[in-house]
Amino acid sequence: MDCSVGHVTLAPNTPAVHACASVCLATQSCRLYCLNFRPTGNECFIFSALVTQNWKGDPDSSVTFDVCYSTWYHSGDITHLVSSTAASSILQHSTTEDKAVDGFSCRQVPHQCFHSYVRSGAKSWWRADLGIPRSVSRLLVFTRNDGNQAAHFSNIIITLGNSTLTGQNPVFASLDSGVTGQMMDFIVTTPMIGRYLEFITSPQLFLLICEVKIIS
């Protein structure tokens, strides 16, 4: 798995979970720690990846763990309730719309993110279907973090409602200037209710979303 920070073998007969947690706390970039329990000494693995409860694991990796603990937890996280995603287009085959809510974000590089671009004066958009109308009070959005200064996340309108028509739902939040390499935190004073969450750009702009966390 990407974003490995370190690995240590813990002394036998030590409380493995607490010991590995201590290693994570002492490592500035640690956001995820995993353990494999072994009679000769438990293995502690440290990662900088952002992982939520809806991550299904890496299908391309043969590495498995007995247990993992993520620091990126929120009791109101409802992202796992997203039943489907849709988008205006994808820039390439590896930047599909589901990447924005797969529960895993590592270095926030484009191939791990949703990436769209629409020509001919149209708007790029990304939509998540929450299954039924749900209350949303906050959105955490991670943008690209690969050193590229092209924002690909600017002039955004975020809507939430029950219409499947692009741009026809109430505005949840908006962003004028472009940002890159950071987490965006959108909070509303009064929670909004809706089934379809949508990000829409101005015409002919790229839209790149590495991870979205939806908070009730």
PDB file of N, CA, C and O in Angstrom, residues 19-30 46:
ATOM      1  N   ALA A  19       1.097   0.040  21.920  1.00  0.00           N
ATOM      2  CA  ALA A  19       2.486   0.282  21.528  1.00  0.00           C
ATOM      3  C   ALA A  19       2.561   0.851  20.117  1.00  0.00           C
ATOM      4  O   ALA A  19       3.317   1.787  19.842  1.00  0.00           O
ATOM      5  N   CYS A  20       1.754   0.304  19.210  1.00  0.00           N
ATOM      6  CA  CYS A  20       1.756   0.791  17.835  1.00  0.00           C
ATOM      7  C   CYS A  20       1.151   2.195  17.763  1.00  0.00           C
ATOM      8  O   CYS A  20       1.624   3.050  17.001  1.00  0.00           O
ATOM      9  N   ALA A  21       0.132   2.443  18.584  1.00  0.00           N
ATOM     10  CA  ALA A  21      -0.458   3.781  18.655  1.00  0.00           C
ATOM     11  C   ALA A  21       0.571   4.803  19.123  1.00  0.00           C
ATOM     12  O   ALA A  21       0.614   5.938  18.634  1.00  0.00           O
ATOM     13  N   SER A  22       1.413   4.408  20.045  1.00  0.00           N
ATOM     14  CA  SER A  22       2.463   5.299  20.541  1.00  0.00           C
ATOM     15  C   SER A  22       3.462   5.634  19.444  1.00  0.00           C
ATOM     16  O   SER A  22       3.928   6.775  19.332  1.00  0.00           O
ATOM     17  N   VAL A  23       3.786   4.624  18.631  1.00  0.00           N
ATOM     18  CA  VAL A  23       4.688   4.863  17.497  1.00  0.00           C
ATOM     19  C   VAL A  23       4.047   5.852  16.529  1.00  0.00           C
ATOM     20  O   VAL A  23       4.700   6.767  16.016  1.00  0.00           O
ATOM     21  N   CYS A  24       2.758   5.682  16.283  1.00  0.00           N
ATOM     22  CA  CYS A  24       2.038   6.590  15.382  1.00  0.00           C
ATOM     23  C   CYS A  24       2.036   8.013  15.936  1.00  0.00           C
ATOM     24  O   CYS A  24       2.308   8.979  15.207  1.00  0.00           O
ATOM     25  N   LEU A  25       1.752   8.153  17.208  1.00  0.00           N
ATOM     26  CA  LEU A  25       1.708   9.477  17.829  1.00  0.00           C
ATOM     27  C   LEU A  25       3.066  10.173  17.776  1.00  0.00           C
ATOM     28  O   LEU A  25       3.143  11.404  17.702  1.00  0.00           O
ATOM     29  N   ALA A  26       4.121   9.393  17.802  1.00  0.00           N
ATOM     30  CA  ALA A  26       5.475   9.953  17.770  1.00  0.00           C
ATOM     31  C   ALA A  26       5.946  10.248  16.345  1.00  0.00           C
ATOM     32  O   ALA A  26       7.027  10.804  16.151  1.00  0.00           O
ATOM     33  N   THR A  27       5.131   9.876  15.357  1.00  0.00           N
ATOM     34  CA  THR A  27       5.482  10.089  13.956  1.00  0.00           C
ATOM     35  C   THR A  27       4.569  11.153  13.383  1.00  0.00           C
ATOM     36  O   THR A  27       3.358  10.958  13.275  1.00  0.00           O
ATOM     37  N   GLN A  28       5.117  12.296  13.028  1.00  0.00           N
ATOM     38  CA  GLN A  28       4.316  13.453  12.645  1.00  0.00           C
ATOM     39  C   GLN A  28       3.360  13.183  11.488  1.00  0.00           C
ATOM     40  O   GLN A  28       2.230  13.657  11.483  1.00  0.00           O
ATOM     41  N   SER A  29       3.788  12.410  10.516  1.00  0.00           N
ATOM     42  CA  SER A  29       2.963  12.193   9.324  1.00  0.00           C
ATOM     43  C   SER A  29       2.023  10.992   9.442  1.00  0.00           C
ATOM     44  O   SER A  29       1.307  10.674   8.494  1.00  0.00           O
ATOM     45  N   CYS A  30       1.991  10.331  10.595  1.00  0.00           N
ATOM     46  CA  CYS A  30       1.170   9.131  10.740  1.00  0.00           C
ATOM     47  C   CYS A  30      -0.317   9.475  10.803  1.00  0.00           C
ATOM     48  O   CYS A  30      -0.748  10.280  11.628  1.00  0.00           O
ATOM     49  N   ILE A  46       3.175   1.841   9.857  1.00  0.00           N
ATOM     50  CA  ILE A  46       2.737   3.224   9.948  1.00  0.00           C
ATOM     51  C   ILE A  46       2.575   3.802   8.539  1.00  0.00           C
ATOM     52  O   ILE A  46       3.442   3.622   7.683  1.00  0.00           O
TER      53      ILE A  46
END
